[in-house]
PDB file of C-alpha atoms in Angstrom:
ATOM      1  CA  LEU I  17       0.268  -0.442   0.357  1.00  0.00           C
ATOM      2  CA  SER I  18       2.514   1.945   0.864  1.00  0.00           C
ATOM      3  CA  LYS I  19       3.585   2.087  -2.945  1.00  0.00           C
ATOM      4  CA  LEU I  20       0.310   3.241  -4.738  1.00  0.00           C
ATOM      5  CA  PRO I  21      -0.229   6.673  -5.650  1.00  0.00           C
ATOM      6  CA  HIS I  22      -2.813   8.503  -4.292  1.00  0.00           C
ATOM      7  CA  GLY I  23      -5.699   9.624  -5.544  1.00  0.00           C
ATOM      8  CA  GLN I  24      -5.139  13.280  -3.588  1.00  0.00           C
ATOM      9  CA  GLU I  25      -3.572  15.329  -1.294  1.00  0.00           C
ATOM     10  CA  ARG I  26      -5.728  14.665   2.286  1.00  0.00           C
ATOM     11  CA  THR I  27      -6.447  18.306   3.426  1.00  0.00           C
ATOM     12  CA  SER I  28      -6.936  17.983   7.335  1.00  0.00           C
ATOM     13  CA  THR I  29      -5.702  15.044   9.839  1.00  0.00           C
ATOM     14  CA  HIS I  30      -8.979  13.067   9.725  1.00  0.00           C
ATOM     15  CA  LYS I  31      -8.877  12.713   6.515  1.00  0.00           C
ATOM     16  CA  LYS I  32      -8.532   8.796   5.689  1.00  0.00           C
ATOM     17  CA  ALA I  33      -6.165   8.340   2.399  1.00  0.00           C
ATOM     18  CA  VAL I  34      -7.170   7.089  -0.277  1.00  0.00           C
ATOM     19  CA  PHE I  35      -4.576   4.797  -1.978  1.00  0.00           C
ATOM     20  CA  ILE I  36      -5.795   3.282  -5.882  1.00  0.00           C
ATOM     21  CA  SER I  37      -4.125   0.715  -7.942  1.00  0.00           C
ATOM     22  CA  THR I  38      -5.321  -0.874 -11.242  1.00  0.00           C
ATOM     23  CA  ASP I  39      -7.817  -2.626 -10.284  1.00  0.00           C
ATOM     24  CA  TYR I  40      -9.017  -1.529  -6.543  1.00  0.00           C
ATOM     25  CA  VAL I  41      -8.852   1.985  -3.966  1.00  0.00           C
ATOM     26  CA  TYR I  42      -7.710   0.944  -0.228  1.00  0.00           C
ATOM     27  CA  LYS I  43      -8.615   3.582   2.303  1.00  0.00           C
ATOM     28  CA  GLY I  44      -7.501   4.415   5.182  1.00  0.00           C
ATOM     29  CA  PRO I  45      -5.439   3.063   8.020  1.00  0.00           C
ATOM     30  CA  TYR I  46      -8.175   2.515  10.875  1.00  0.00           C
ATOM     31  CA  LEU I  47      -7.025   2.567  13.860  1.00  0.00           C
ATOM     32  CA  ALA I  48      -8.036  -0.267  16.060  1.00  0.00           C
ATOM     33  CA  SER I  49      -7.037   1.445  19.207  1.00  0.00           C
ATOM     34  CA  SER I  50      -9.096   4.522  18.545  1.00  0.00           C
ATOM     35  CA  GLN I  51     -13.074   4.827  19.503  1.00  0.00           C
ATOM     36  CA  GLY I  52     -13.039   7.471  15.931  1.00  0.00           C
ATOM     37  CA  ASP I  53     -11.210   5.306  13.868  1.00  0.00           C
ATOM     38  CA  ARG I  54     -12.549   3.063  15.398  1.00  0.00           C
ATOM     39  CA  LYS I  55     -16.486   4.384  13.762  1.00  0.00           C
ATOM     40  CA  LYS I  56     -16.269   5.594  11.099  1.00  0.00           C
ATOM     41  CA  LEU I  57     -14.829   2.770   9.898  1.00  0.00           C
ATOM     42  CA  LEU I  58     -18.349   1.182  10.928  1.00  0.00           C
ATOM     43  CA  TYR I  59     -19.995   4.160   9.682  1.00  0.00           C
ATOM     44  CA  ASN I  60     -18.320   3.511   5.935  1.00  0.00           C
ATOM     45  CA  LEU I  61     -19.431  -0.330   6.208  1.00  0.00           C
ATOM     46  CA  TYR I  62     -23.891   0.939   7.462  1.00  0.00           C
ATOM     47  CA  PHE I  63     -23.635   3.472   5.295  1.00  0.00           C
ATOM     48  CA  THR I  64     -22.925   2.248   1.772  1.00  0.00           C
ATOM     49  CA  ARG I  65     -25.352  -1.203   2.744  1.00  0.00           C
ATOM     50  CA  ALA I  66     -27.433   1.582   3.282  1.00  0.00           C
ATOM     51  CA  LEU I  67     -27.481   3.616   0.502  1.00  0.00           C
ATOM     52  CA  LEU I  68     -27.519   0.003  -1.679  1.00  0.00           C
ATOM     53  CA  THR I  69     -31.038  -0.817   0.583  1.00  0.00           C
ATOM     54  CA  LEU I  70     -32.896   1.851  -0.254  1.00  0.00           C
ATOM     55  CA  GLU I  71     -32.140   1.730  -3.681  1.00  0.00           C
ATOM     56  CA  GLN I  72     -34.208  -1.669  -4.441  1.00  0.00           C
ATOM     57  CA  TYR I  73     -36.410  -1.048  -2.377  1.00  0.00           C
ATOM     58  CA  LEU I  74     -36.987   2.177  -4.171  1.00  0.00           C
ATOM     59  CA  LYS I  75     -36.011   0.128  -7.729  1.00  0.00           C
ATOM     60  CA  ILE I  76     -34.135   2.385  -8.863  1.00  0.00           C
ATOM     61  CA  PRO I  77     -32.601   1.650 -12.758  1.00  0.00           C
ATOM     62  CA  ASP I  78     -29.713   0.656 -12.544  1.00  0.00           C
ATOM     63  CA  HIS I  79     -28.452   3.949 -15.281  1.00  0.00           C
ATOM     64  CA  LEU I  80     -28.972   5.659 -11.977  1.00  0.00           C
ATOM     65  CA  ARG I  81     -27.361   4.037  -8.724  1.00  0.00           C
ATOM     66  CA  SER I  82     -24.461   5.211  -7.696  1.00  0.00           C
ATOM     67  CA  ILE I  83     -23.363   3.229  -4.832  1.00  0.00           C
ATOM     68  CA  ILE I  84     -20.509   0.637  -4.638  1.00  0.00           C
ATOM     69  CA  ASP I  85     -20.519  -1.891  -2.142  1.00  0.00           C
ATOM     70  CA  TRP I  86     -16.918  -2.171  -0.729  1.00  0.00           C
ATOM     71  CA  HIS I  87     -14.767  -5.388  -1.679  1.00  0.00           C
ATOM     72  CA  SER I  88     -14.260  -5.918   2.251  1.00  0.00           C
ATOM     73  CA  VAL I  89     -12.083  -4.873   5.229  1.00  0.00           C
ATOM     74  CA  ILE I  90      -8.067  -5.708   5.343  1.00  0.00           C
ATOM     75  CA  LYS I  91      -5.851  -6.109   9.007  1.00  0.00           C
ATOM     76  CA  ILE I  92      -2.744  -5.432   8.951  1.00  0.00           C
ATOM     77  CA  ASP I  93      -2.180  -7.713  12.187  1.00  0.00           C
ATOM     78  CA  ASN I  94       1.492  -6.683  12.947  1.00  0.00           C
ATOM     79  CA  ILE I  95      -0.294  -2.639  13.912  1.00  0.00           C
ATOM     80  CA  ASN I  96      -3.761  -3.366  14.015  1.00  0.00           C
ATOM     81  CA  GLU I  97      -4.976  -1.220  10.979  1.00  0.00           C
ATOM     82  CA  TYR I  98      -7.337  -1.504   8.797  1.00  0.00           C
ATOM     83  CA  TYR I  99      -7.644  -0.932   5.545  1.00  0.00           C
ATOM     84  CA  LEU I 100     -11.587  -0.674   3.486  1.00  0.00           C
ATOM     85  CA  LYS I 101     -10.919  -2.644  -0.511  1.00  0.00           C
ATOM     86  CA  GLN I 102     -12.858  -1.481  -3.133  1.00  0.00           C
ATOM     87  CA  LYS I 103     -13.200  -1.875  -6.849  1.00  0.00           C
ATOM     88  CA  SER I 104     -11.345   0.772  -8.456  1.00  0.00           C
ATOM     89  CA  LEU I 105     -13.572   2.570 -10.442  1.00  0.00           C
ATOM     90  CA  GLY I 106     -11.630   4.687 -13.099  1.00  0.00           C
ATOM     91  CA  LYS I 107      -8.555   4.273 -15.349  1.00  0.00           C
ATOM     92  CA  LEU I 108      -5.127   4.036 -14.009  1.00  0.00           C
ATOM     93  CA  SER I 109      -3.388   5.938 -15.738  1.00  0.00           C
ATOM     94  CA  THR I 110       1.334   5.270 -15.981  1.00  0.00           C
ATOM     95  CA  LEU I 111       2.092   8.672 -17.486  1.00  0.00           C
ATOM     96  CA  GLU I 112       5.037  10.325 -15.324  1.00  0.00           C
ATOM     97  CA  SER I 113       3.345  14.048 -16.247  1.00  0.00           C
ATOM     98  CA  ASP I 114      -0.283  12.041 -13.883  1.00  0.00           C
ATOM     99  CA  HIS I 115       1.891  11.837 -11.721  1.00  0.00           C
ATOM    100  CA  GLU I 116       3.995  14.638  -9.456  1.00  0.00           C
ATOM    101  CA  VAL I 117       5.536  14.474  -5.360  1.00  0.00           C
ATOM    102  CA  VAL I 118       4.078  16.558  -2.770  1.00  0.00           C
ATOM    103  CA  THR I 119       4.923  17.549   0.986  1.00  0.00           C
ATOM    104  CA  THR I 120       1.964  19.056   2.988  1.00  0.00           C
ATOM    105  CA  LYS I 121       1.811  19.942   6.109  1.00  0.00           C
ATOM    106  CA  ILE I 122       0.116  16.849   7.068  1.00  0.00           C
ATOM    107  CA  GLU I 123       2.730  14.050   5.035  1.00  0.00           C
ATOM    108  CA  THR I 124       5.821  14.214   3.321  1.00  0.00           C
ATOM    109  CA  ASN I 125       6.901  13.303  -0.178  1.00  0.00           C
ATOM    110  CA  ILE I 126       3.664  11.395  -1.113  1.00  0.00           C
ATOM    111  CA  LYS I 127       2.934  10.337  -4.487  1.00  0.00           C
ATOM    112  CA  VAL I 128      -0.476  11.522  -6.130  1.00  0.00           C
ATOM    113  CA  LEU I 129      -2.220  11.534  -9.432  1.00  0.00           C
ATOM    114  CA  ARG I 130      -3.120  14.913 -10.842  1.00  0.00           C
ATOM    115  CA  ARG I 131      -6.420  16.199  -9.961  1.00  0.00           C
ATOM    116  CA  GLY I 132      -8.528  14.470 -13.474  1.00  0.00           C
ATOM    117  CA  SER I 133      -5.912  11.624 -14.196  1.00  0.00           C
ATOM    118  CA  HIS I 134      -7.324   9.034 -12.799  1.00  0.00           C
ATOM    119  CA  ILE I 135     -11.142   9.940 -12.757  1.00  0.00           C
ATOM    120  CA  ASN I 136     -13.037  12.775 -12.634  1.00  0.00           C
ATOM    121  CA  ARG I 137     -15.277  14.265  -9.703  1.00  0.00           C
ATOM    122  CA  LEU I 138     -18.763  15.460 -10.930  1.00  0.00           C
ATOM    123  CA  ILE I 139     -17.714  19.391  -9.750  1.00  0.00           C
ATOM    124  CA  GLU I 140     -15.074  19.714 -12.386  1.00  0.00           C
ATOM    125  CA  LEU I 141     -17.415  18.124 -15.878  1.00  0.00           C
ATOM    126  CA  GLU I 142     -19.716  21.820 -14.128  1.00  0.00           C
ATOM    127  CA  ASN I 143     -17.734  23.915 -16.361  1.00  0.00           C
ATOM    128  CA  ASP I 144     -18.747  22.865 -19.583  1.00  0.00           C
ATOM    129  CA  LYS I 145     -22.504  21.821 -20.676  1.00  0.00           C
ATOM    130  CA  SER I 146     -21.552  19.553 -23.133  1.00  0.00           C
ATOM    131  CA  ASN I 147     -20.356  17.081 -20.938  1.00  0.00           C
ATOM    132  CA  PHE I 148     -24.155  16.991 -19.441  1.00  0.00           C
ATOM    133  CA  GLN I 149     -25.924  16.699 -23.350  1.00  0.00           C
ATOM    134  CA  ASN I 150     -27.338  13.638 -24.811  1.00  0.00           C
ATOM    135  CA  ASP I 151     -26.340  10.521 -23.435  1.00  0.00           C
ATOM    136  CA  LYS I 152     -24.689  12.416 -20.392  1.00  0.00           C
ATOM    137  CA  LYS I 153     -28.283  12.814 -19.420  1.00  0.00           C
ATOM    138  CA  TYR I 154     -28.441  11.083 -16.570  1.00  0.00           C
ATOM    139  CA  LEU I 155     -25.796  12.267 -14.853  1.00  0.00           C
ATOM    140  CA  CYS I 156     -27.481  14.885 -13.541  1.00  0.00           C
ATOM    141  CA  GLN I 157     -30.844  12.666 -13.172  1.00  0.00           C
ATOM    142  CA  ALA I 158     -28.325  10.067 -11.212  1.00  0.00           C
ATOM    143  CA  CYS I 159     -26.643  12.233  -9.497  1.00  0.00           C
ATOM    144  CA  LEU I 160     -29.297  14.188  -7.828  1.00  0.00           C
ATOM    145  CA  GLN I 161     -31.334  10.559  -7.132  1.00  0.00           C
ATOM    146  CA  HIS I 162     -27.800   9.997  -5.094  1.00  0.00           C
ATOM    147  CA  PHE I 163     -28.143  13.611  -2.627  1.00  0.00           C
ATOM    148  CA  TYR I 164     -31.501  12.639  -1.838  1.00  0.00           C
ATOM    149  CA  LEU I 165     -30.606   9.296  -0.928  1.00  0.00           C
ATOM    150  CA  ARG I 166     -27.843  10.626   1.581  1.00  0.00           C
ATOM    151  CA  TYR I 167     -30.692  13.205   3.328  1.00  0.00           C
ATOM    152  CA  ILE I 168     -33.088  11.192   4.150  1.00  0.00           C
ATOM    153  CA  LEU I 169     -30.652   9.418   5.699  1.00  0.00           C
ATOM    154  CA  ASN I 170     -28.832  12.217   7.521  1.00  0.00           C
ATOM    155  CA  ILE I 171     -25.411  11.945   5.400  1.00  0.00           C
ATOM    156  CA  GLY I 172     -22.065  12.427   4.506  1.00  0.00           C
ATOM    157  CA  ASP I 173     -21.578  16.385   2.688  1.00  0.00           C
ATOM    158  CA  SER I 174     -23.913  16.661  -0.098  1.00  0.00           C
ATOM    159  CA  GLY I 175     -21.584  18.436  -2.518  1.00  0.00           C
ATOM    160  CA  THR I 176     -20.583  17.689  -6.241  1.00  0.00           C
ATOM    161  CA  TRP I 177     -16.844  16.711  -4.850  1.00  0.00           C
ATOM    162  CA  ASN I 178     -18.727  13.696  -3.494  1.00  0.00           C
ATOM    163  CA  ILE I 179     -19.710  12.695  -7.033  1.00  0.00           C
ATOM    164  CA  LEU I 180     -17.285  10.473  -9.393  1.00  0.00           C
ATOM    165  CA  VAL I 181     -17.847  10.039 -12.597  1.00  0.00           C
ATOM    166  CA  ARG I 182     -16.801   6.471 -13.550  1.00  0.00           C
ATOM    167  CA  ARG I 183     -14.416   5.544 -16.237  1.00  0.00           C
ATOM    168  CA  ASP I 184     -15.057   2.021 -16.565  1.00  0.00           C
ATOM    169  CA  HIS I 185     -17.482  -0.690 -17.356  1.00  0.00           C
ATOM    170  CA  ASN I 186     -20.953   0.764 -16.485  1.00  0.00           C
ATOM    171  CA  GLN I 187     -20.724   4.634 -16.920  1.00  0.00           C
ATOM    172  CA  GLY I 188     -22.660   6.009 -14.297  1.00  0.00           C
ATOM    173  CA  ILE I 189     -22.434   7.032 -11.119  1.00  0.00           C
ATOM    174  CA  CYS I 190     -20.369   6.774  -7.853  1.00  0.00           C
ATOM    175  CA  GLY I 191     -21.128   8.565  -4.406  1.00  0.00           C
ATOM    176  CA  ILE I 192     -18.203   8.651  -2.185  1.00  0.00           C
ATOM    177  CA  ASP I 193     -17.223  10.459   1.290  1.00  0.00           C
ATOM    178  CA  PHE I 194     -20.113   9.489   4.296  1.00  0.00           C
ATOM    179  CA  GLU I 195     -19.073   8.229   6.901  1.00  0.00           C
ATOM    180  CA  GLU I 196     -19.996  10.779   9.370  1.00  0.00           C
ATOM    181  CA  ILE I 197     -23.528  11.387  10.422  1.00  0.00           C
ATOM    182  CA  ARG I 198     -24.895  15.656   9.337  1.00  0.00           C
ATOM    183  CA  SER I 199     -25.199  17.553  12.297  1.00  0.00           C
ATOM    184  CA  GLU I 200     -29.130  18.454  13.381  1.00  0.00           C
ATOM    185  CA  LYS I 201     -29.102  21.089  12.007  1.00  0.00           C
ATOM    186  CA  SER I 202     -31.275  21.335   9.248  1.00  0.00           C
ATOM    187  CA  LYS I 203     -31.605  24.202   5.937  1.00  0.00           C
ATOM    188  CA  LYS I 204     -33.880  27.236   6.837  1.00  0.00           C
ATOM    189  CA  THR I 205     -35.811  26.543   2.846  1.00  0.00           C
ATOM    190  CA  ASN I 206     -37.970  25.640   1.017  1.00  0.00           C
ATOM    191  CA  ASP I 207     -36.088  24.799  -2.593  1.00  0.00           C
ATOM    192  CA  PRO I 208     -36.127  20.944  -3.484  1.00  0.00           C
ATOM    193  CA  LEU I 209     -32.404  21.330  -4.783  1.00  0.00           C
ATOM    194  CA  THR I 210     -30.954  23.426  -2.180  1.00  0.00           C
ATOM    195  CA  MET I 211     -32.452  20.926   0.955  1.00  0.00           C
ATOM    196  CA  ILE I 212     -30.662  18.297  -1.125  1.00  0.00           C
ATOM    197  CA  MET I 213     -27.353  19.947  -1.976  1.00  0.00           C
ATOM    198  CA  SER I 214     -24.574  21.518  -0.791  1.00  0.00           C
ATOM    199  CA  LYS I 215     -23.433  25.488  -1.955  1.00  0.00           C
ATOM    200  CA  VAL I 216     -25.395  25.050  -5.428  1.00  0.00           C
ATOM    201  CA  SER I 217     -24.146  27.615  -7.298  1.00  0.00           C
ATOM    202  CA  LYS I 218     -26.109  30.132  -9.968  1.00  0.00           C
ATOM    203  CA  ARG I 219     -24.677  26.919 -12.853  1.00  0.00           C
ATOM    204  CA  GLN I 220     -25.795  24.747 -10.795  1.00  0.00           C
ATOM    205  CA  GLN I 221     -29.217  25.506 -10.234  1.00  0.00           C
ATOM    206  CA  ASP I 222     -28.678  25.900 -14.470  1.00  0.00           C
ATOM    207  CA  LEU I 223     -27.739  21.786 -14.501  1.00  0.00           C
ATOM    208  CA  TYR I 224     -29.369  20.179 -12.219  1.00  0.00           C
ATOM    209  CA  GLY I 225     -32.772  22.724 -11.287  1.00  0.00           C
ATOM    210  CA  SER I 226     -35.170  20.657 -14.527  1.00  0.00           C
ATOM    211  CA  TYR I 227     -34.610  17.720 -12.791  1.00  0.00           C
ATOM    212  CA  ILE I 228     -35.312  17.519  -9.249  1.00  0.00           C
ATOM    213  CA  ASN I 229     -38.871  16.215  -9.901  1.00  0.00           C
ATOM    214  CA  ASP I 230     -37.501  12.871 -11.688  1.00  0.00           C
ATOM    215  CA  ILE I 231     -36.346  12.368  -8.365  1.00  0.00           C
ATOM    216  CA  ILE I 232     -37.757   9.033  -6.782  1.00  0.00           C
ATOM    217  CA  ILE I 233     -39.152   9.776  -3.572  1.00  0.00           C
ATOM    218  CA  PHE I 234     -40.862   8.212  -0.795  1.00  0.00           C
ATOM    219  CA  LYS I 235     -44.175   9.714  -0.303  1.00  0.00           C
ATOM    220  CA  ASN I 236     -45.096   8.215   2.591  1.00  0.00           C
ATOM    221  CA  LYS I 237     -43.211   7.597   5.926  1.00  0.00           C
ATOM    222  CA  ILE I 238     -41.707   3.517   6.576  1.00  0.00           C
ATOM    223  CA  ASP I 239     -43.273   2.698   9.132  1.00  0.00           C
ATOM    224  CA  PRO I 240     -41.718   1.276  11.731  1.00  0.00           C
ATOM    225  CA  ALA I 241     -43.126  -2.171  11.884  1.00  0.00           C
ATOM    226  CA  ASP I 242     -41.944  -2.521   8.330  1.00  0.00           C
ATOM    227  CA  GLU I 243     -39.142  -5.520   6.654  1.00  0.00           C
ATOM    228  CA  LEU I 244     -37.233  -2.412   6.181  1.00  0.00           C
ATOM    229  CA  ALA I 245     -37.336  -0.241   8.930  1.00  0.00           C
ATOM    230  CA  LYS I 246     -36.505  -3.765  10.638  1.00  0.00           C
ATOM    231  CA  ILE I 247     -32.946  -3.805   8.465  1.00  0.00           C
ATOM    232  CA  LEU I 248     -31.925  -0.101   8.323  1.00  0.00           C
ATOM    233  CA  SER I 249     -32.007   0.049  12.721  1.00  0.00           C
ATOM    234  CA  THR I 250     -31.674  -2.880  13.435  1.00  0.00           C
ATOM    235  CA  SER I 251     -28.351  -3.730  10.115  1.00  0.00           C
ATOM    236  CA  PHE I 252     -27.307  -0.278   9.755  1.00  0.00           C
ATOM    237  CA  LYS I 253     -27.748   2.024  12.636  1.00  0.00           C
ATOM    238  CA  ILE I 254     -30.513   4.838  11.308  1.00  0.00           C
ATOM    239  CA  ASP I 255     -32.921   6.629  13.047  1.00  0.00           C
ATOM    240  CA  ILE I 256     -36.085   5.816  11.168  1.00  0.00           C
ATOM    241  CA  ASP I 257     -38.368   8.713  13.676  1.00  0.00           C
ATOM    242  CA  ASN I 258     -35.183  11.883  11.879  1.00  0.00           C
ATOM    243  CA  MET I 259     -35.111   9.235   8.871  1.00  0.00           C
ATOM    244  CA  ASN I 260     -39.118  10.199   8.155  1.00  0.00           C
ATOM    245  CA  GLU I 261     -39.211  13.802   9.443  1.00  0.00           C
ATOM    246  CA  ARG I 262     -36.924  13.783   6.416  1.00  0.00           C
ATOM    247  CA  ILE I 263     -39.055  11.838   3.692  1.00  0.00           C
ATOM    248  CA  GLU I 264     -42.355  14.031   5.176  1.00  0.00           C
ATOM    249  CA  LYS I 265     -39.917  17.154   4.835  1.00  0.00           C
ATOM    250  CA  TYR I 266     -38.886  16.714   0.934  1.00  0.00           C
ATOM    251  CA  ALA I 267     -42.100  15.611   0.074  1.00  0.00           C
ATOM    252  CA  ASN I 268     -43.870  18.445   1.187  1.00  0.00           C
ATOM    253  CA  CYS I 269     -41.561  20.652   0.103  1.00  0.00           C
ATOM    254  CA  ILE I 270     -41.891  18.798  -3.435  1.00  0.00           C
ATOM    255  CA  LEU I 271     -45.355  19.967  -3.136  1.00  0.00           C
ATOM    256  CA  LYS I 272     -44.974  23.204  -2.721  1.00  0.00           C
ATOM    257  CA  LYS I 273     -43.647  24.326  -5.345  1.00  0.00           C
ATOM    258  CA  LYS I 274     -45.641  21.281  -8.398  1.00  0.00           C
TER     259      LYS I 274
END
């Protein structure tokens, strides 16, 4: 792992490194001795499965699905560290010009892939509308569908910097970085796009706004006695009452817009 390039520079010490190989991506290390790391590791596993469960329950079409399950958890026994392993969704470049060695306040002499050489984040494509025309229109719809699911689960930061545009055989998207529960402060807005998406710019409003009514949503609250509620609460530690509040809030917001 130490010889693999990083997908990006780490912006803070609490952010985990992402190591890129030809076939897989590794995220970590998560220290067994750290309560915070143990929680983040479990949240990554829980919330990924919760999102997958919701995609299946709502029967989201395949081309709009945005979650890739973790392949496995790797334990480094001698130092008691864990790494999450996932299938690579990009294409690893072997060109030296696509790699650089950087030193930051928290890392020294780290080999990092040039932004966009391996995979693109959706935000990097937003300056050119041609990236979203014709057969690429689904990227906008898939993004909003993903952000809706993150919103009702109250997990992760819903900016398009957390959406990868895949370069493998599946030309869809993949959401990343949902290992944290959001703060209890909810946005006070009557705009459904702003409700589910972080820091919406004028360009993003123009690009994504017309797809808001295409999101597949829950029409009603989840019955706590239903199998779905039991799976989410028991297996993935999701607060069903909190989720139902968000389901209702978003549904009401959409109704007011129609």
